[in-house]
PDB file of C-alpha atoms in Angstrom:
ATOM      1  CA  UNK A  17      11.346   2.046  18.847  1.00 83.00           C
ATOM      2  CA  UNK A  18      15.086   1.761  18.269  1.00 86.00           C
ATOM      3  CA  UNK A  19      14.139  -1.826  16.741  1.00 87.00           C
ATOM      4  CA  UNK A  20      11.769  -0.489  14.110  1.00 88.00           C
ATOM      5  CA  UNK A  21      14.613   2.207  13.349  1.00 89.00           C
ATOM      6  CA  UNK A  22      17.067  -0.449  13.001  1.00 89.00           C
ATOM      7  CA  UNK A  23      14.888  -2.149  10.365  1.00 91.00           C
ATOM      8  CA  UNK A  24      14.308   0.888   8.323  1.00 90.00           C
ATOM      9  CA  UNK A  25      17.877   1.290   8.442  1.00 90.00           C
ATOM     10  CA  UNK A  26      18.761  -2.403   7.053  1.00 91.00           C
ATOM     11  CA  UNK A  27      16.069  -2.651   4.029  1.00 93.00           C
ATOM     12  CA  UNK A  28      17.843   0.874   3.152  1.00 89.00           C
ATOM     13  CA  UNK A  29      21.069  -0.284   3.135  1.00 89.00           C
ATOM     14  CA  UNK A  30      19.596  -3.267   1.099  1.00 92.00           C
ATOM     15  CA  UNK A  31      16.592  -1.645  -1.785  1.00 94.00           C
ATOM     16  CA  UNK A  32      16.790   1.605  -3.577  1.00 93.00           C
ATOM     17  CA  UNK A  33      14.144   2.846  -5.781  1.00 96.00           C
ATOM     18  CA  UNK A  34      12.250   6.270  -7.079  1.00 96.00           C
ATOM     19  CA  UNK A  35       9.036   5.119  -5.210  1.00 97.00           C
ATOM     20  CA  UNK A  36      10.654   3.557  -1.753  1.00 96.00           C
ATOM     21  CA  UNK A  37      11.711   6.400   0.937  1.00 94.00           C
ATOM     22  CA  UNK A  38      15.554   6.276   1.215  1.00 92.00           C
ATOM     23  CA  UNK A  39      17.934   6.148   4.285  1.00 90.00           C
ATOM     24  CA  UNK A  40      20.422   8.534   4.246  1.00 92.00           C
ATOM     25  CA  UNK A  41      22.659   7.679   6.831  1.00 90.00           C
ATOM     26  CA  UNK A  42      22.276   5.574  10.332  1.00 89.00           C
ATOM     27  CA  UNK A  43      23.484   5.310  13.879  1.00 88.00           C
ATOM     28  CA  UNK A  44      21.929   3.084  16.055  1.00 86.00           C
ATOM     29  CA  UNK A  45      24.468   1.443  17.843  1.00 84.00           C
ATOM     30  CA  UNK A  46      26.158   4.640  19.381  1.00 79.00           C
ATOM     31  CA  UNK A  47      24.758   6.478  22.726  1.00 85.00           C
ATOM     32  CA  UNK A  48      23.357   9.367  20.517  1.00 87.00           C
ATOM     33  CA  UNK A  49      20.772   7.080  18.157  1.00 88.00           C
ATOM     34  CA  UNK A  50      20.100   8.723  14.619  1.00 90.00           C
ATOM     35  CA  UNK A  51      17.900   7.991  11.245  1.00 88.00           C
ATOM     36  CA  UNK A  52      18.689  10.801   8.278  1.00 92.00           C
ATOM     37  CA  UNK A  53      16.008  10.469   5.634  1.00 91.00           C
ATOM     38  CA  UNK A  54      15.172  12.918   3.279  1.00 91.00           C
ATOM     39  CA  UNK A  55      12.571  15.808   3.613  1.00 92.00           C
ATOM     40  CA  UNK A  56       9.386  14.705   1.695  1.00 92.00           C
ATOM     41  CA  UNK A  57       7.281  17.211   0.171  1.00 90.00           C
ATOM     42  CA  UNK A  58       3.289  16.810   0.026  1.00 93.00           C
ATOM     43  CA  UNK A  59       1.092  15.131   1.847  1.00 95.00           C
ATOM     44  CA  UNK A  60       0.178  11.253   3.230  1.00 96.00           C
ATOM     45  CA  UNK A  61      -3.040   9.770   1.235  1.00 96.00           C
ATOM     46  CA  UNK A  62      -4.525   9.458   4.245  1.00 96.00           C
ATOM     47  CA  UNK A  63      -4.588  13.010   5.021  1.00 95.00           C
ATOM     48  CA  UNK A  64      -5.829  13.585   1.454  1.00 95.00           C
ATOM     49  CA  UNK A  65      -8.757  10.928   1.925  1.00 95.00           C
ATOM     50  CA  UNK A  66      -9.676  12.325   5.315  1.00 93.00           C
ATOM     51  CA  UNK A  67      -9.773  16.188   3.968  1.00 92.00           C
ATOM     52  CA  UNK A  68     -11.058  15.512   0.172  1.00 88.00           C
ATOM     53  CA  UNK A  69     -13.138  12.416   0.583  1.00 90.00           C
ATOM     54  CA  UNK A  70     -11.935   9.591  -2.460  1.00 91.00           C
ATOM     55  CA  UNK A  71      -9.437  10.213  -5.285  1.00 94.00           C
ATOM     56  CA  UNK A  72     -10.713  10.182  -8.797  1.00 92.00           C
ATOM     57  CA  UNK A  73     -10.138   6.629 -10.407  1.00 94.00           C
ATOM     58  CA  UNK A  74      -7.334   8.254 -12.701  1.00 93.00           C
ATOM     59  CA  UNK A  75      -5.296   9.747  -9.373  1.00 93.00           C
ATOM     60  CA  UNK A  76      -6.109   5.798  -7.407  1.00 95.00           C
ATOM     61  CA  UNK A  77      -4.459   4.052 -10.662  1.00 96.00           C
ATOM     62  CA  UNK A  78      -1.626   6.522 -10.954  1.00 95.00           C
ATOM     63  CA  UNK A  79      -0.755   6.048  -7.258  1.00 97.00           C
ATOM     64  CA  UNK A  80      -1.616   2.553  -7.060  1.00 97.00           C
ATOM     65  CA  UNK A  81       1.304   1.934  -9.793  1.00 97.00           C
ATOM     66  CA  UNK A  82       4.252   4.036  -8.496  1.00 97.00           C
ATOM     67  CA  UNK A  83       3.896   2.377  -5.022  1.00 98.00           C
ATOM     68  CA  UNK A  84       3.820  -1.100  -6.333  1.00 98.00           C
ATOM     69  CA  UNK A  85       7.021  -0.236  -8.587  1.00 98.00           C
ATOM     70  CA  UNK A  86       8.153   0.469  -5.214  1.00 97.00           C
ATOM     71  CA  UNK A  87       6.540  -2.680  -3.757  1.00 97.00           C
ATOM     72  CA  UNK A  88       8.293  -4.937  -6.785  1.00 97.00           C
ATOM     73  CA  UNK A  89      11.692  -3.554  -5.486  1.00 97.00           C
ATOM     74  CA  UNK A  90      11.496  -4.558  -1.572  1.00 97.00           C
ATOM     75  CA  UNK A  91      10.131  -7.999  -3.157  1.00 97.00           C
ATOM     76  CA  UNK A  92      12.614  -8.119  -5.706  1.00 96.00           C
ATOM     77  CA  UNK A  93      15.492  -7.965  -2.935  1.00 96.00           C
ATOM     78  CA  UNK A  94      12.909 -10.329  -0.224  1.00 95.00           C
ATOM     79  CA  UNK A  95      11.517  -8.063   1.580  1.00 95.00           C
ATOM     80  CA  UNK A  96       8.037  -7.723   2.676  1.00 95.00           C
ATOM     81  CA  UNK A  97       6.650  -3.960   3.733  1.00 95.00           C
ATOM     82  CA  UNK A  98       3.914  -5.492   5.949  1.00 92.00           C
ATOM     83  CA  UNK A  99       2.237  -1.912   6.810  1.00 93.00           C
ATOM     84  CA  UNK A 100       0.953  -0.944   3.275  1.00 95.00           C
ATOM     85  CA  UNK A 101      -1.840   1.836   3.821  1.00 96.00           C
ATOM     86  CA  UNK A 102      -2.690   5.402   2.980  1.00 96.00           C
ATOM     87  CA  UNK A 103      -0.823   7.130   5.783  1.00 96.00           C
ATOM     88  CA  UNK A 104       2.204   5.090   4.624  1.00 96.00           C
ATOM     89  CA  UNK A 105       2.322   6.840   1.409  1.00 97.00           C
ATOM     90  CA  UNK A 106       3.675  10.443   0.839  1.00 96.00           C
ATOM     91  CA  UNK A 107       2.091  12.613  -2.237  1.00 96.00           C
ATOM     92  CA  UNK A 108       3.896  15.594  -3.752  1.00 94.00           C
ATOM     93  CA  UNK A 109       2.601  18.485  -5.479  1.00 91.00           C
ATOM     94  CA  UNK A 110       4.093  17.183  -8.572  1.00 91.00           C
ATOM     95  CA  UNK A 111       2.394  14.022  -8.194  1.00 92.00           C
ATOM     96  CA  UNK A 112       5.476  11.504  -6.990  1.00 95.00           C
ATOM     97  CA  UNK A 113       4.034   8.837  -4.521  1.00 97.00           C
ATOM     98  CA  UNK A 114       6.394   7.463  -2.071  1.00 97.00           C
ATOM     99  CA  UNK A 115       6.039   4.573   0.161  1.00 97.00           C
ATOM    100  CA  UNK A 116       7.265   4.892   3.847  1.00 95.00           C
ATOM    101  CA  UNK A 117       7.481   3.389   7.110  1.00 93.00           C
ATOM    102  CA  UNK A 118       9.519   0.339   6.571  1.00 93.00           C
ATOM    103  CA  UNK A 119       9.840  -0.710  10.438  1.00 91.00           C
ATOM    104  CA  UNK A 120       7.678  -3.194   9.640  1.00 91.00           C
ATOM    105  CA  UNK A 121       8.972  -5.143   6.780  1.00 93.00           C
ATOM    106  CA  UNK A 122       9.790  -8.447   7.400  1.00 92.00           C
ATOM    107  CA  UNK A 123      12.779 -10.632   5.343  1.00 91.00           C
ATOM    108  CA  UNK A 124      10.849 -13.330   3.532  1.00 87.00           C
ATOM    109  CA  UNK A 125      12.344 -15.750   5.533  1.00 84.00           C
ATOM    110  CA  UNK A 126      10.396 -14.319   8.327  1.00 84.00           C
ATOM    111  CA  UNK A 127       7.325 -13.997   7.288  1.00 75.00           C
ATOM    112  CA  UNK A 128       6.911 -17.228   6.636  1.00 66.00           C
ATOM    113  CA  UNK A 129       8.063 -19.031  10.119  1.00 57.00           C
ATOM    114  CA  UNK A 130       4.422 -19.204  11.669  1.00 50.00           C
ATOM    115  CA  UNK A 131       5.452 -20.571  15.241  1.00 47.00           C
ATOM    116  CA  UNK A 132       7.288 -17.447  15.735  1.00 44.00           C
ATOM    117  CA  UNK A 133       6.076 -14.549  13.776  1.00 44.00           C
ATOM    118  CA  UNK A 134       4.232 -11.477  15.458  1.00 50.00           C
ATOM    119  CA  UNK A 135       1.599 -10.125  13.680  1.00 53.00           C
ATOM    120  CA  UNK A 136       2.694  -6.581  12.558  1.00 57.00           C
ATOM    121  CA  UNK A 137       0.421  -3.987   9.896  1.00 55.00           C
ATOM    122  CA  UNK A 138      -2.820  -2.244  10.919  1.00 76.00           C
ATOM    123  CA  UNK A 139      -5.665  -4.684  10.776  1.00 83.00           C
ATOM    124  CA  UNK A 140      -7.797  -2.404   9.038  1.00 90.00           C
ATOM    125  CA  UNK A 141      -5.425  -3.233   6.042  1.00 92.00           C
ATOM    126  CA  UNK A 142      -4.104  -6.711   7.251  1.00 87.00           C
ATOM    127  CA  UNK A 143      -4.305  -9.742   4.723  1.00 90.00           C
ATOM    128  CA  UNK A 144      -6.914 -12.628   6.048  1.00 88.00           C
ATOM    129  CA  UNK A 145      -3.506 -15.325   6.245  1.00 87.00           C
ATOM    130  CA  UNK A 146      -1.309 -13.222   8.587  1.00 83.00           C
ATOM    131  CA  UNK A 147      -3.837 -13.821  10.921  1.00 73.00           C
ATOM    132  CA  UNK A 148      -3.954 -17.563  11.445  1.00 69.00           C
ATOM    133  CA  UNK A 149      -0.995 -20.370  12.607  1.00 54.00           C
ATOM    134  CA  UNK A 150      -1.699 -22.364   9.450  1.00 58.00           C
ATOM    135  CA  UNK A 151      -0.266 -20.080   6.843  1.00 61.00           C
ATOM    136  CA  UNK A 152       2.587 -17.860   6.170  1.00 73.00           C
ATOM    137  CA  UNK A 153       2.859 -14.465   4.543  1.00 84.00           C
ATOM    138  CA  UNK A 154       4.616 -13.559   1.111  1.00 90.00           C
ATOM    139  CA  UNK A 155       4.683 -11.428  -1.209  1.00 93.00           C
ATOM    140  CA  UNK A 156       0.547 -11.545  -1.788  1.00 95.00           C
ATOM    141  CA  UNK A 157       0.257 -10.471   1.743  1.00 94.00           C
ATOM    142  CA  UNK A 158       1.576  -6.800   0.515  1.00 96.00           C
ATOM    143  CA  UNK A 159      -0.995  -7.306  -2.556  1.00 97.00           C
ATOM    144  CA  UNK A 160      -4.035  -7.305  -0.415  1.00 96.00           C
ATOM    145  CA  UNK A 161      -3.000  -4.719   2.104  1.00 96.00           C
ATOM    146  CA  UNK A 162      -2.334  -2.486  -0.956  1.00 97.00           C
ATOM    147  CA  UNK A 163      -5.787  -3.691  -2.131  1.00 97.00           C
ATOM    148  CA  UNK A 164      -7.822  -2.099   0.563  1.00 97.00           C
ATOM    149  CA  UNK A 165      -5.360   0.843  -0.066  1.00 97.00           C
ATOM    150  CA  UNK A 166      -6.902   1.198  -2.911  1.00 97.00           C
ATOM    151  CA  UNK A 167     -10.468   0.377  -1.985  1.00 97.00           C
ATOM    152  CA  UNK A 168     -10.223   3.294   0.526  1.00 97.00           C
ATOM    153  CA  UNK A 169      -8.375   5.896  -2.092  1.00 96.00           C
ATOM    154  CA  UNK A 170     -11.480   4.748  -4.497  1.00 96.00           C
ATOM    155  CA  UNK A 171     -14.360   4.851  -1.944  1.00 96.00           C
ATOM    156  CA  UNK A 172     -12.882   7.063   0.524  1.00 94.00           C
ATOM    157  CA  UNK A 173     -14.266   4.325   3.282  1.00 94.00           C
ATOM    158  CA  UNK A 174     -12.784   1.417   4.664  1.00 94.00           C
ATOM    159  CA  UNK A 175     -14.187  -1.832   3.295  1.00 93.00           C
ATOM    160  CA  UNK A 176     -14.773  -3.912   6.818  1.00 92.00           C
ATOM    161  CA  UNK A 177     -15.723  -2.952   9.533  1.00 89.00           C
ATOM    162  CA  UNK A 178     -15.506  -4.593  13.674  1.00 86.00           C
ATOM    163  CA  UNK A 179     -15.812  -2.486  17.133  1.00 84.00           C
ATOM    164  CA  UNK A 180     -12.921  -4.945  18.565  1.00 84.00           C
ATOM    165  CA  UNK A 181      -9.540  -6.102  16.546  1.00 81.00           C
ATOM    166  CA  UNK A 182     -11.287  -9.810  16.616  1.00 83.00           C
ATOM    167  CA  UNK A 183     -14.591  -8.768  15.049  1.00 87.00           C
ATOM    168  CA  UNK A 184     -12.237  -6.442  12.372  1.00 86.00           C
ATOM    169  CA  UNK A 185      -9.918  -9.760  11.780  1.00 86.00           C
ATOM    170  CA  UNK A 186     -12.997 -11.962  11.354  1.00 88.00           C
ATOM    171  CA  UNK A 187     -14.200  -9.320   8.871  1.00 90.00           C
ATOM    172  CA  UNK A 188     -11.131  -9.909   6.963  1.00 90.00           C
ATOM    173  CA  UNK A 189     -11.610 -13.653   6.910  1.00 89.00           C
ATOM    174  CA  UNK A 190     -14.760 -14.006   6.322  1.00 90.00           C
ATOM    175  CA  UNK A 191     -16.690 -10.919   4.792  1.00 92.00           C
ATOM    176  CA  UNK A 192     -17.018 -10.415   0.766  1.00 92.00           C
ATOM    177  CA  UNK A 193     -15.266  -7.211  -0.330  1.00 94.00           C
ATOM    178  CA  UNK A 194     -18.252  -4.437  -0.601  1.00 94.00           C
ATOM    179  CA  UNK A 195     -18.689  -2.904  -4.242  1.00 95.00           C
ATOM    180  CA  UNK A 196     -17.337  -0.046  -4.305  1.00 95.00           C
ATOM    181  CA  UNK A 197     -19.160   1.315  -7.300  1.00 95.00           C
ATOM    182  CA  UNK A 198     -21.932   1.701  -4.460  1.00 94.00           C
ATOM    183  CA  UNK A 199     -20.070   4.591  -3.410  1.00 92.00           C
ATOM    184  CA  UNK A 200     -18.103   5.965  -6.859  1.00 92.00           C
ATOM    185  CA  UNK A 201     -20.167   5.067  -9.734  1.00 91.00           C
ATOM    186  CA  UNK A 202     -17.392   6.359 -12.024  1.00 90.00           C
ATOM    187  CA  UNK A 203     -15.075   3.351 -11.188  1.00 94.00           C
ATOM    188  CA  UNK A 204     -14.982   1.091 -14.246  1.00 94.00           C
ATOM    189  CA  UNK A 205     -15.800  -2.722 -14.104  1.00 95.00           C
ATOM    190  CA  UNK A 206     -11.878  -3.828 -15.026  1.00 96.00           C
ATOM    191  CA  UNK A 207     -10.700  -1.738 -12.234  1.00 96.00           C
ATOM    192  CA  UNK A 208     -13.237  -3.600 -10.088  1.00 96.00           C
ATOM    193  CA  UNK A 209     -12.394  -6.758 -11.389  1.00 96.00           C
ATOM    194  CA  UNK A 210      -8.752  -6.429 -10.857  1.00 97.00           C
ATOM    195  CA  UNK A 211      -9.661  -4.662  -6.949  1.00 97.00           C
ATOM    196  CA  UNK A 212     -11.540  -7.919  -6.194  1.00 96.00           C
ATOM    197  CA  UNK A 213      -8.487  -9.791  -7.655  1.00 97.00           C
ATOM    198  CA  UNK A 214      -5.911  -8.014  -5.176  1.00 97.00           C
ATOM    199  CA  UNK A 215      -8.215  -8.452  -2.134  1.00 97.00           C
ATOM    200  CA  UNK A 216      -9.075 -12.066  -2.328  1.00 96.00           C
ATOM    201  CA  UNK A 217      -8.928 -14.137   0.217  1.00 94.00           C
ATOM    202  CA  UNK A 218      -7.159 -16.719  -0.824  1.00 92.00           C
ATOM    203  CA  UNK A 219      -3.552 -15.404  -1.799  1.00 94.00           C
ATOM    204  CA  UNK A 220      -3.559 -18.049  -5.024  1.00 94.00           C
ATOM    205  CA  UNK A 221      -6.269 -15.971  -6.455  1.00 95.00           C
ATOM    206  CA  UNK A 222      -4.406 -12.407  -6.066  1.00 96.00           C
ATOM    207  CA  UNK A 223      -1.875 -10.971  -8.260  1.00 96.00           C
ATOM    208  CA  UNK A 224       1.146 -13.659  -7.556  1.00 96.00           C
ATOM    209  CA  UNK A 225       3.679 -11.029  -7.732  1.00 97.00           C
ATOM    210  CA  UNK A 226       3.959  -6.693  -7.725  1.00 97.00           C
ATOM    211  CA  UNK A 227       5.655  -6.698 -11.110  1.00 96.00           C
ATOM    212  CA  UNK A 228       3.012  -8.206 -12.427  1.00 96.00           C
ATOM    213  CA  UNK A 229       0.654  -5.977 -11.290  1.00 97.00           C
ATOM    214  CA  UNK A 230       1.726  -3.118 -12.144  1.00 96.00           C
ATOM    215  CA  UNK A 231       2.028  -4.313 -16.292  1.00 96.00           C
ATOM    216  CA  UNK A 232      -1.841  -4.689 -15.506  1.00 95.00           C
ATOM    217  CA  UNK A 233      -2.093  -1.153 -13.631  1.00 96.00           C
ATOM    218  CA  UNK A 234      -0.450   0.541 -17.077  1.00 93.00           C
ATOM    219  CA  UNK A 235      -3.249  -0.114 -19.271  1.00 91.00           C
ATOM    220  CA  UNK A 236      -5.795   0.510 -16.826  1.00 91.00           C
ATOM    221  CA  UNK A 237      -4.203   4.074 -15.858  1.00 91.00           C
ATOM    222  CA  UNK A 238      -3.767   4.225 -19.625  1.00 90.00           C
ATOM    223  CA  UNK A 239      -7.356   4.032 -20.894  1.00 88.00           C
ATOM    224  CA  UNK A 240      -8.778   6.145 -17.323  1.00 89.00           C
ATOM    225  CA  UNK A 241      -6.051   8.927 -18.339  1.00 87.00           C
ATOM    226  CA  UNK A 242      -7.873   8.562 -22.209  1.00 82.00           C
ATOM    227  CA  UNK A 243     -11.488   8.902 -20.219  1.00 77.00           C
ATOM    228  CA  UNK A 244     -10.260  11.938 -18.490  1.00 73.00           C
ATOM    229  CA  UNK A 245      -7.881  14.169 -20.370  1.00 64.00           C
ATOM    230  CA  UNK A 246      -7.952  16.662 -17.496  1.00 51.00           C
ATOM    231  CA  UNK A 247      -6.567  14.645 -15.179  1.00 47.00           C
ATOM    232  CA  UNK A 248      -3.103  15.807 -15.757  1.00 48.00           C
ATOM    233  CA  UNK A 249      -4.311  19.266 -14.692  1.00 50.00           C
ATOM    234  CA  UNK A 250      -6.459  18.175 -11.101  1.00 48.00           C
ATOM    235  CA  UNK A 251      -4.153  15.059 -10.104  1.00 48.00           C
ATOM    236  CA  UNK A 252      -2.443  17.438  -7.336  1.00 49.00           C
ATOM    237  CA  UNK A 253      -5.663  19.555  -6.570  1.00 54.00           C
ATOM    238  CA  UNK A 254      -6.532  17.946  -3.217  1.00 52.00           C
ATOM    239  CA  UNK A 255      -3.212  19.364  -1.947  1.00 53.00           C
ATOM    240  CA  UNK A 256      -4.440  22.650  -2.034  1.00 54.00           C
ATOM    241  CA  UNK A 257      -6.573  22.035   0.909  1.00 47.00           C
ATOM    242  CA  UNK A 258      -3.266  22.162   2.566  1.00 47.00           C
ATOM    243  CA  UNK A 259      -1.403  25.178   1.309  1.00 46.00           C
TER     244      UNK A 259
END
């Protein structure tokens, strides 16, 4: 525990950004161990997906690009998150995503040293290549976690499936991504297009990096907030199942 407060602590000290939780202060070397972070208002979007069922396409692109603004600064400074999923990001009433839980992220340096890394994330979200001894992670890695992310803000469901972590891996490997216009019809074809783009399997046929994804996200989120010009007025209304 003290070792996944230590590295929260050090990507802190190291990335700052509107989207990325910040570190306060730290003390992990003294008797008395501490973490200060600020007090986040809202919600996680898991606890929004479990209580409201799936986010409108307009609320999935609007979160989808604040957390990988977030995403392009730990990358930008070479850091991997290696947890991305919906409990991992915080929702306020006024709409500001912010990505947490960085006891997890890896240095890139790390990440890709395959005779020594542990496998870290939650395999529901976990990118196919983490998962073997041939291949290292990067910065694609945090692309397809935040893929599924997405898939499961869309859909509201999770898009594989395993009763044991080697049927769920396999899944992962092996398994085309479901459409998920079989569950929200209401989810245009680019968005789609782009989904099935973030959660390939092969990391050469993802987004190559988060900055570029999110100048793709912008016109997306652009032309869904056109399609739905109240979306500025229900974008916080699954919180109120909370109040």
């Amino acid at each position: 525990a003290v070792d996944l407060l230590r590295r929260e602590a050090e990507v802190g000290s190291e990335v700052s950004h509107r989207h990325l939780v910040t570190i306060l202060e730290a003390n992990l070397s003294a008797k008395e161990k501490y973490l200060v972070m600020p007090r986040l208002d809202g919600v996680s979007i898991g606890q929004i997906i479990e209580r409201a069922g799936h986010l409108s396409v307009r609320q999935s692109l609007w979160i989808l690009r604040q957390v990988t603004e977030a995403l392009d600064a730990l990358h930008q400074n070479r850091w991997l998150h290696g947890d991305l999923k919906p409990d991992n990001i915080m929702f306020s009433s006024r709409g500001h995503a912010t990505l947490i839980d960085l006891g997890f992220a890896m240095r890139f340096a790390e990440a890709t040293i395959t005779e020594t890394r542990v496998t870290r994330g939650t395999f529901n979200f976990i990118a196919p290549e983490t998962l073997t001894s041939a291949y290292g992670a990067d910065q694609r890695s945090d692309i397809y976690s935040l893929g599924i992310a997405f898939y499961n803000m869309l859909t509201g469901q999770l898009p594989f499936h395993g009763n044991t972590p080697g049927e769920l891996i396999e899944a992962h490997r092996e398994q085309p991504l479901p459409d998920p216009r079989n569950t929200n019809h209401a989810i245009p074809t680019e968005v789609v297009r782009l989904l099935s783009r973030m959660t390939a399997k092969a990391p050469l046929r993802r987004p190559q990096s988060a900055r570029g994804l999110v100048e793709e996200l912008l016109p997306l989120e652009l032309t869904a907030m056109k399609m739905d010009r109240t979306a500025t007025k229900t974008i916080t209304r699954p919180l109120s199942l909370f109040r």
